PDB file of C-alpha atoms in Angstrom:
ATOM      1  CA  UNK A   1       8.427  -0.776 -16.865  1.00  0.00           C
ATOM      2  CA  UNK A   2       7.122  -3.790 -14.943  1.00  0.00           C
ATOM      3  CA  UNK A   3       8.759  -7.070 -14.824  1.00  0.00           C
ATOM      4  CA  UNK A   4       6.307  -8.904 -15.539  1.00  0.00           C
ATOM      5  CA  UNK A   5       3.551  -7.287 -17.967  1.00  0.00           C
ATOM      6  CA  UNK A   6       0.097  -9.142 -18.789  1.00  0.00           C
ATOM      7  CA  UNK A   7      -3.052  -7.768 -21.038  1.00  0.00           C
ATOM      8  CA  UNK A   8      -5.608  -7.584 -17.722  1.00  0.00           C
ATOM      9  CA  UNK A   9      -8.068  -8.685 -19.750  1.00  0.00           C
ATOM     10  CA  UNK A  10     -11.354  -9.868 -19.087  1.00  0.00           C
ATOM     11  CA  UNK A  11     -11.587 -12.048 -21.862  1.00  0.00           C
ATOM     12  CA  UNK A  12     -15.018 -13.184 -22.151  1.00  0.00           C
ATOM     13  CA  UNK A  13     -15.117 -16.570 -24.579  1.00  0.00           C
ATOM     14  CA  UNK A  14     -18.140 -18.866 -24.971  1.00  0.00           C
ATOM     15  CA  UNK A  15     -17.637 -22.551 -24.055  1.00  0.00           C
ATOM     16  CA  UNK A  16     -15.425 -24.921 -26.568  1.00  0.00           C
ATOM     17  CA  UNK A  17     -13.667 -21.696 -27.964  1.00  0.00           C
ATOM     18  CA  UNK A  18      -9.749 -21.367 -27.764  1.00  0.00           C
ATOM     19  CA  UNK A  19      -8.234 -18.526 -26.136  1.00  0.00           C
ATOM     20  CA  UNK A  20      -4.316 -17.655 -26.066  1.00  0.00           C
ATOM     21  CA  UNK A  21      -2.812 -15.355 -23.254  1.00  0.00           C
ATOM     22  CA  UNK A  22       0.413 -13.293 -23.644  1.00  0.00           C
ATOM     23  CA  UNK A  23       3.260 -12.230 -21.293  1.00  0.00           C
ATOM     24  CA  UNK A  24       6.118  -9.920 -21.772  1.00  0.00           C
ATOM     25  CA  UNK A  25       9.164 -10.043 -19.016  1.00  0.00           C
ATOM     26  CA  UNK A  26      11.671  -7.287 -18.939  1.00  0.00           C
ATOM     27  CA  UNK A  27      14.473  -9.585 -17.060  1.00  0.00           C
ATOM     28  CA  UNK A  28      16.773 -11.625 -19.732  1.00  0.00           C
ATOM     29  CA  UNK A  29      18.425 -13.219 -17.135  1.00  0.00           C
ATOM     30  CA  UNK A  30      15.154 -14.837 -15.962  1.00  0.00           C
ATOM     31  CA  UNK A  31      15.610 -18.386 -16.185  1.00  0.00           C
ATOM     32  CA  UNK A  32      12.505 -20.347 -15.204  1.00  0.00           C
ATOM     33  CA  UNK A  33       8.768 -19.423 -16.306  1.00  0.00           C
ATOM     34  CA  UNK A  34       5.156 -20.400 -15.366  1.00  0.00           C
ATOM     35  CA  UNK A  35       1.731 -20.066 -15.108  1.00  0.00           C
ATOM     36  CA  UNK A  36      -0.626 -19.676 -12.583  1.00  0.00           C
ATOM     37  CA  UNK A  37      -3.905 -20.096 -11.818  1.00  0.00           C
ATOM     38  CA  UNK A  38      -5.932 -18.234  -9.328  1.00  0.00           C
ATOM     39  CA  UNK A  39      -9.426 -18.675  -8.550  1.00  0.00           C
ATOM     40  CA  UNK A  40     -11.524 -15.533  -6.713  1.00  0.00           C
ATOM     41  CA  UNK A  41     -10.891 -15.460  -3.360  1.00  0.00           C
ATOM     42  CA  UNK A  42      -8.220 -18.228  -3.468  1.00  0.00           C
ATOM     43  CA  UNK A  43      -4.734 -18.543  -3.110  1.00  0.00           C
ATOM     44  CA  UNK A  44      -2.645 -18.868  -6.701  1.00  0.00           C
ATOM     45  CA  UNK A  45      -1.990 -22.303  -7.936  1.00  0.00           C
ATOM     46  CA  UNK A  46       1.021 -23.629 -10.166  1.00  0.00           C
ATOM     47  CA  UNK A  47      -0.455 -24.507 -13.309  1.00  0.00           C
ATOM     48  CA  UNK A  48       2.295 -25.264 -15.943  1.00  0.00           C
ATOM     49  CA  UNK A  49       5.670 -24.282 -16.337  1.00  0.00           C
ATOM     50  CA  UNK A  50       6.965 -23.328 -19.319  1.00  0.00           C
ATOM     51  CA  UNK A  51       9.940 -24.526 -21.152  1.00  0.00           C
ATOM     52  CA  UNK A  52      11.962 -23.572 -24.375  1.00  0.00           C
ATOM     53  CA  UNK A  53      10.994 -26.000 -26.357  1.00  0.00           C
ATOM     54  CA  UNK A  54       7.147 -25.271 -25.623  1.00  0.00           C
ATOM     55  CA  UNK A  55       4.644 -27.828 -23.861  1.00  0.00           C
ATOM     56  CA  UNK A  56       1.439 -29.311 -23.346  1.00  0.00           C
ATOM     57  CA  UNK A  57      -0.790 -30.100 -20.676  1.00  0.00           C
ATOM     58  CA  UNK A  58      -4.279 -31.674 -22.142  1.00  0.00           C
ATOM     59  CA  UNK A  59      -6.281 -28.458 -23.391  1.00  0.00           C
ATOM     60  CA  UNK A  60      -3.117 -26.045 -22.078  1.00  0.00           C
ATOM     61  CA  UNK A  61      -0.078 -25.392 -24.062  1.00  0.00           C
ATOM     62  CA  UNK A  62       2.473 -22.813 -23.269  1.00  0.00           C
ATOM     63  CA  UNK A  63       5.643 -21.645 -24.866  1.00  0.00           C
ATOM     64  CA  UNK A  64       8.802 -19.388 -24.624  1.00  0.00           C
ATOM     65  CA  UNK A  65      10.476 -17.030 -27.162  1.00  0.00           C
ATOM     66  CA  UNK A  66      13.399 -16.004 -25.082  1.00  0.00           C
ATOM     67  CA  UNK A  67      14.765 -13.792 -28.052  1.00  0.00           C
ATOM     68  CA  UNK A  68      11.718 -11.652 -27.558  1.00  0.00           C
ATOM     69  CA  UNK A  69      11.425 -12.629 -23.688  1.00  0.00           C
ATOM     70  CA  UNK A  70       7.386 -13.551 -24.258  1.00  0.00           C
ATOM     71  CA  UNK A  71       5.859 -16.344 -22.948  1.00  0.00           C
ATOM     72  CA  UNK A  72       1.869 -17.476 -23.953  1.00  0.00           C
ATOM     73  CA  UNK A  73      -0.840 -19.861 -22.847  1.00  0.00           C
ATOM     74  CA  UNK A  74      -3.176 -21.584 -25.335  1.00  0.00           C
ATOM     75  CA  UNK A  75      -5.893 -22.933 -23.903  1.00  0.00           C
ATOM     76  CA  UNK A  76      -8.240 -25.356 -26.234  1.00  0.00           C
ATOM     77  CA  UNK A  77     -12.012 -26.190 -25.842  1.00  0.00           C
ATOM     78  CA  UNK A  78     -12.254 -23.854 -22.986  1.00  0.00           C
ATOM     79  CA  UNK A  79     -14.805 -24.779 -19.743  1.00  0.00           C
ATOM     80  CA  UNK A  80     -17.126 -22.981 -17.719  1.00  0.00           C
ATOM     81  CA  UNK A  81     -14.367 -24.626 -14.780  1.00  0.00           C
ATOM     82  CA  UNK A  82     -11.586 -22.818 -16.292  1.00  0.00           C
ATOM     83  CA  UNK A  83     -13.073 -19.429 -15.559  1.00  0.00           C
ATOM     84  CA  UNK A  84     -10.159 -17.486 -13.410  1.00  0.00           C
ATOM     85  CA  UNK A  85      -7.631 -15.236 -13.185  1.00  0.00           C
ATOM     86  CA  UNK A  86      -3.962 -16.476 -15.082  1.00  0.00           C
ATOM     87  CA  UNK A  87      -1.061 -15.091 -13.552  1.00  0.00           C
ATOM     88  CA  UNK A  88       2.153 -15.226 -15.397  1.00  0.00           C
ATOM     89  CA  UNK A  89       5.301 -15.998 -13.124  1.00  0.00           C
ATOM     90  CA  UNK A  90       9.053 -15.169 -13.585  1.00  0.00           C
ATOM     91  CA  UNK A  91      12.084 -16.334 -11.562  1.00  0.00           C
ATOM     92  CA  UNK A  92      14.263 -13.478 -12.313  1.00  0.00           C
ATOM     93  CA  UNK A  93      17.513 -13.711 -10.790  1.00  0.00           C
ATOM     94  CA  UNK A  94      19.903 -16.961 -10.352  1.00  0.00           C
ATOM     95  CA  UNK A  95      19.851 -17.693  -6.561  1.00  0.00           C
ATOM     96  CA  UNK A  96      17.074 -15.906  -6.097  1.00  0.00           C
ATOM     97  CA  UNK A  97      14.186 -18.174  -5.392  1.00  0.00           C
ATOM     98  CA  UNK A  98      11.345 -15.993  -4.996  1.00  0.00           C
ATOM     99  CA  UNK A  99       8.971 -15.194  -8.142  1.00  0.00           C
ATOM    100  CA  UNK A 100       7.397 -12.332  -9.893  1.00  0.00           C
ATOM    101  CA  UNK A 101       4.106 -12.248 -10.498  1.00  0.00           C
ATOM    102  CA  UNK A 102       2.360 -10.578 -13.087  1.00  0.00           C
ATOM    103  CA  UNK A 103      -0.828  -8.814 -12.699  1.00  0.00           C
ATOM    104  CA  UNK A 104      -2.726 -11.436 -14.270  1.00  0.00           C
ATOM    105  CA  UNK A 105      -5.238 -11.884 -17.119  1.00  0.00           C
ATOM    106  CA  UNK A 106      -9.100 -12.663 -15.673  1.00  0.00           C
ATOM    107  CA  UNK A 107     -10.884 -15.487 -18.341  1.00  0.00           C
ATOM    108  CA  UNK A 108     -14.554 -15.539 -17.761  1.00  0.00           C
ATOM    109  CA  UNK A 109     -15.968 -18.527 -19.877  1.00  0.00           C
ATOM    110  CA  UNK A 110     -19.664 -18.378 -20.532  1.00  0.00           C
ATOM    111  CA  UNK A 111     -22.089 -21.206 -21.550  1.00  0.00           C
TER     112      UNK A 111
ATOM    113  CA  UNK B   1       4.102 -30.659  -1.381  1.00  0.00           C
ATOM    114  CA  UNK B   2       3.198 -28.171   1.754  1.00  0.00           C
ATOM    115  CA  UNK B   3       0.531 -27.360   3.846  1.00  0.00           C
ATOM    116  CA  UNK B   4       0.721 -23.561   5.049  1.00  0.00           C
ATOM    117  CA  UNK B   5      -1.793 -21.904   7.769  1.00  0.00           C
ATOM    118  CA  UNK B   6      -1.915 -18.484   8.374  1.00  0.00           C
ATOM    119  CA  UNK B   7      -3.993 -16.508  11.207  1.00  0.00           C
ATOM    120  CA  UNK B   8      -5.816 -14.233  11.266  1.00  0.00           C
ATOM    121  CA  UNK B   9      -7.566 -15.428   7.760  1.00  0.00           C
ATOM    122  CA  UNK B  10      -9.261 -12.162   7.772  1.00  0.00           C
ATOM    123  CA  UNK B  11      -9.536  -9.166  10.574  1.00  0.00           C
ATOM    124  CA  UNK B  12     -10.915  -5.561  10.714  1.00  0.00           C
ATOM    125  CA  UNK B  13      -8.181  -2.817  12.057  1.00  0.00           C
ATOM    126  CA  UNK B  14      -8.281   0.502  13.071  1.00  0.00           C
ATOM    127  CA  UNK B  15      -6.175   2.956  11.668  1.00  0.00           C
ATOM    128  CA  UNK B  16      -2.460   3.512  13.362  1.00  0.00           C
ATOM    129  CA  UNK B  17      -2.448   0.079  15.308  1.00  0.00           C
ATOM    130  CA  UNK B  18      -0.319  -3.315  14.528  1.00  0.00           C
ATOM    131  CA  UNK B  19      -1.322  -6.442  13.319  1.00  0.00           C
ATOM    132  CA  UNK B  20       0.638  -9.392  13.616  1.00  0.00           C
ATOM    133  CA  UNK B  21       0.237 -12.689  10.859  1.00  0.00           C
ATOM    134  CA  UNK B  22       1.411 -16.194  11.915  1.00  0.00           C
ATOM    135  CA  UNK B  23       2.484 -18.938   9.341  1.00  0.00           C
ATOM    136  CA  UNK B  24       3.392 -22.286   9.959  1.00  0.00           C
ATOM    137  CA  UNK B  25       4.448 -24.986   7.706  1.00  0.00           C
ATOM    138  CA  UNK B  26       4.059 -28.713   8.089  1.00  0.00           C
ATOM    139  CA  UNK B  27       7.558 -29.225   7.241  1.00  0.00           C
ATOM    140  CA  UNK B  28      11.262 -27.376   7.429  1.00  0.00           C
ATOM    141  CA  UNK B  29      11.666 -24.707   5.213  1.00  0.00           C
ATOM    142  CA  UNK B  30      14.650 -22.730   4.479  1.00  0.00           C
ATOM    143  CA  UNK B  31      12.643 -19.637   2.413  1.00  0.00           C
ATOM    144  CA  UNK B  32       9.443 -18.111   3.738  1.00  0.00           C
ATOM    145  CA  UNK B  33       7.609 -15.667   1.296  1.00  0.00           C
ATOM    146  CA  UNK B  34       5.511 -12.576   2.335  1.00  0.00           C
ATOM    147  CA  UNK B  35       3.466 -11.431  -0.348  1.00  0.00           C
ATOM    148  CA  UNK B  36       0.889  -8.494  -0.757  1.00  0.00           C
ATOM    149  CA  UNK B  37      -2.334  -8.671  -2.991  1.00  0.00           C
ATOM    150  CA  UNK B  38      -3.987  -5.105  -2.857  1.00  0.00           C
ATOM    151  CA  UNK B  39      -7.359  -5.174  -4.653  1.00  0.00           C
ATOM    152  CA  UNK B  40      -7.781  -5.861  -7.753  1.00  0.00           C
ATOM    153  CA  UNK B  41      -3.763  -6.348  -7.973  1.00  0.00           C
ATOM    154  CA  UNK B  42      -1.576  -9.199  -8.320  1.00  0.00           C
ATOM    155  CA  UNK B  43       0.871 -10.313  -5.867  1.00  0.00           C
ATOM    156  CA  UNK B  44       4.109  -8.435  -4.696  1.00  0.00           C
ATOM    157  CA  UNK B  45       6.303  -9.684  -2.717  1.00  0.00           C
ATOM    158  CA  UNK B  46       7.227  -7.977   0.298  1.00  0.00           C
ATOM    159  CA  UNK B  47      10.306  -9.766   1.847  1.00  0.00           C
ATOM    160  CA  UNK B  48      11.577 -13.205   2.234  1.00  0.00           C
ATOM    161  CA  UNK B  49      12.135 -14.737   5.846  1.00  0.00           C
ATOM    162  CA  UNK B  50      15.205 -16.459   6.245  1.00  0.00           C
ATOM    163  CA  UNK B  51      16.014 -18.758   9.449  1.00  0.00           C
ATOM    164  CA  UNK B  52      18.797 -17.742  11.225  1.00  0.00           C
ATOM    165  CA  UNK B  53      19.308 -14.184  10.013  1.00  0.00           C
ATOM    166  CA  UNK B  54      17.106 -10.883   9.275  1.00  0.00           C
ATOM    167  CA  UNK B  55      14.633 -10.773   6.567  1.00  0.00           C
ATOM    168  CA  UNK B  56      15.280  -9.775   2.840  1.00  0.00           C
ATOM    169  CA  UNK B  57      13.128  -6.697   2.050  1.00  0.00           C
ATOM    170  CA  UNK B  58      11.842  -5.781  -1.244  1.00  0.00           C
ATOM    171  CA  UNK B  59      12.021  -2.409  -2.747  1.00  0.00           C
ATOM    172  CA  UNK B  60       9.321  -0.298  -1.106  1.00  0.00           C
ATOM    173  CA  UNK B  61       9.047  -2.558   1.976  1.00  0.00           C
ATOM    174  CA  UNK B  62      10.854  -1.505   5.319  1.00  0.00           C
ATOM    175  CA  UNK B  63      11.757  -3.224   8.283  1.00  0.00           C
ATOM    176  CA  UNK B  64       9.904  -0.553  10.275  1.00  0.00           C
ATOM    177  CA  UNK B  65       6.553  -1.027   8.463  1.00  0.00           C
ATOM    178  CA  UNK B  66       7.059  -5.418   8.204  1.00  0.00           C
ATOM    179  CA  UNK B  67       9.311  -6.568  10.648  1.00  0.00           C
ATOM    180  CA  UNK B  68       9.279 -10.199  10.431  1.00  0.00           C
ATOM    181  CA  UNK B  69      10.376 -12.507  12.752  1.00  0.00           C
ATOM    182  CA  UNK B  70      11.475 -15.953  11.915  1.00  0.00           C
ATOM    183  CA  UNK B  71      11.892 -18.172  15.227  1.00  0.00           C
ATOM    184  CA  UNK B  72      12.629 -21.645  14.035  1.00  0.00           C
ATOM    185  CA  UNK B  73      12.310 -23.789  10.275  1.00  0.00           C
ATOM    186  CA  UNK B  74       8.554 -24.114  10.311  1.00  0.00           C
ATOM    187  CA  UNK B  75       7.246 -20.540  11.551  1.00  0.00           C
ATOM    188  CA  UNK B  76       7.222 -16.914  10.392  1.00  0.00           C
ATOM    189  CA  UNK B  77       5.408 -13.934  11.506  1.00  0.00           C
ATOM    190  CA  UNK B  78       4.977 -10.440   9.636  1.00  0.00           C
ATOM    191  CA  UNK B  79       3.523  -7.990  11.334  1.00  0.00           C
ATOM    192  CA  UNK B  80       2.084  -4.689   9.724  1.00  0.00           C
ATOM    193  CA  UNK B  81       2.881  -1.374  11.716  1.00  0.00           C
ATOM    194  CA  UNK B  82       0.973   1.214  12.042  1.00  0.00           C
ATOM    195  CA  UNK B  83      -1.225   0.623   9.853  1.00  0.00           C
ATOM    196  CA  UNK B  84      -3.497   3.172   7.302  1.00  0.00           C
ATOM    197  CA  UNK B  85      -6.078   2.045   4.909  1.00  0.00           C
ATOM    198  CA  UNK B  86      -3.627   2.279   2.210  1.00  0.00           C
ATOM    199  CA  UNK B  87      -2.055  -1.062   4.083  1.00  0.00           C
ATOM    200  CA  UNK B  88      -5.978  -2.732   3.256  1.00  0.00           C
ATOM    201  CA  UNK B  89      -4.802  -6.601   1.177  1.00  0.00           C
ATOM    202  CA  UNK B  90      -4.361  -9.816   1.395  1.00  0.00           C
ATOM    203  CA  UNK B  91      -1.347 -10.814   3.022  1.00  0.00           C
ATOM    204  CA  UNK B  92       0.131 -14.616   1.908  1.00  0.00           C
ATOM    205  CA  UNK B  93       2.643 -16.376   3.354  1.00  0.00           C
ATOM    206  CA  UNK B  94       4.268 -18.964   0.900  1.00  0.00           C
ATOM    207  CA  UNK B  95       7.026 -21.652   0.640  1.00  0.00           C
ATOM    208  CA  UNK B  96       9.089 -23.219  -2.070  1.00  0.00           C
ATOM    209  CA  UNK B  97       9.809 -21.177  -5.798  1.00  0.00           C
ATOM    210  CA  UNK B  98      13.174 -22.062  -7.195  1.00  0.00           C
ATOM    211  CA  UNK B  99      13.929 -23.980 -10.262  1.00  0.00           C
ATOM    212  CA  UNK B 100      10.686 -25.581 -10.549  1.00  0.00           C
ATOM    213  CA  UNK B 101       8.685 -22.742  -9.510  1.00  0.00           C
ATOM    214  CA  UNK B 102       5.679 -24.408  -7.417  1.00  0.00           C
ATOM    215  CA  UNK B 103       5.409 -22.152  -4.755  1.00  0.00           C
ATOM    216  CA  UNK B 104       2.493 -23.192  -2.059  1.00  0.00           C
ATOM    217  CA  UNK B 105       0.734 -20.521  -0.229  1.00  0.00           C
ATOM    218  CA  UNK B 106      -1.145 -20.078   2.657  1.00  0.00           C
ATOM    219  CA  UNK B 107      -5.114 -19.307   2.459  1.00  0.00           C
ATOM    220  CA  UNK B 108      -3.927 -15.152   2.967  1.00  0.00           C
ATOM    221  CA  UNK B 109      -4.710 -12.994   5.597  1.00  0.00           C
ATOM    222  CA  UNK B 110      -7.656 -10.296   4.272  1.00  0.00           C
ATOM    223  CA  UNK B 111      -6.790  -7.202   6.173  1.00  0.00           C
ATOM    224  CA  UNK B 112      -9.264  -4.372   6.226  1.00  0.00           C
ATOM    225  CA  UNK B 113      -7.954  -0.812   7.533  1.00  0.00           C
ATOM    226  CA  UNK B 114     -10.606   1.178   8.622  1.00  0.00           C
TER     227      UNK B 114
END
């Protein structure tokens, strides 16, 4: 079983709709949770992190359900910008400050 | 934040030779990241470089394949040994992770294995 497990997607969404990614971990000692963006061609990008008690970020929300070790991104009023690939990130193991990646969910918003 | 550069950014290799990537930060770093991004694939990482003492290798990844050198705080090298197409990626050198997660990456090294 991966550590990190993601639905590859594409999703293909018009412009303004909302569109919710999921994320599974397999690690219940992970402690610390993200998301990533990652454009074609580019380098990944932190975009939120995601904490217990859920959060926001303008269009993005995320939240944590540790009991079922699941993590998801809402994103609201979706733009043509916001087209890329979301990566879901894990730190697994305390002291251990490298991250897991999952393999990433491509959005592909269309006008 | 970091700035991270990596050469080659992208190179063209024949089958059974080496290829050596350079990364250097703008600042001191304990950590240094190698990651892997074969096509179509998210990352994986392939060892972290520690200053001081040998690298930490991932399952799968060898010190014969990567050896990685790590000279001084800002620097790290990883080169990939005798190489097959099956070695074909992006190769990314990144910095930070931890508790709050933002790691910073180099622009990768595309390797083609021909």
């Amino acid at each position: 079983r991966k550590e990190v497990e993601q639905d590859p997607g594409p999703f293909n969404v018009p412009e303004g709709a909302t569109v919710a990614f999921n994320c599974t971990y397999s690690n219940s000692a992970s402690q610390s949770f993200f998301w990533y963006r990652q454009d074609c061609r580019k380098e990944p990008k932190l975009l939120m992190s995601v904490y217990s008690s859920g959060n926001e970020d303008g269009r993005f929300t995320a939240q944590l359900n540790r009991a079922s070790q699941y993590i998801s991104l809402l994103i609201r009023d979706s733009k043509l910008s916001d087209s890329a690939t979301y990566l879901c990130v894990v730190n697994g193991i305390t002291g251990r400050r490298a991250l897991t990646f999952g393999s990433g969910t491509r959005l592909q918003v269309q006008p | 934040s970091a700035v991270i550069s990596q050469k080659p950014s992208r190179d063209i290799c024949q089958r059974g030779t080496s290829l050596t990537i350079q990364c250097q930060v703008d600042s001191q770093v304990t950590m240094m990241f190698w990651y892997r991004q074969q096509p179509g694939q998210s990352l994986t990482l392939i060892a972290t470089a520690n200053q001081g003492s040998e690298a930490t290798y991932e399952s799968g990844f060898v010190i014969d394949k990567f050896p990685i050198s790590r000279p001084n705080l800002t620097f790290s090298t990883l080169t990939v040994s005798n190489m097959s197409p099956e070695d074909s990626s992006i190769y990314l050198c990144s910095v930070g992770g931890g508790q709050t997660g933002e790691l910073f990456f180099g622009e990768g090294s595309r390797l083609t294995v021909l």
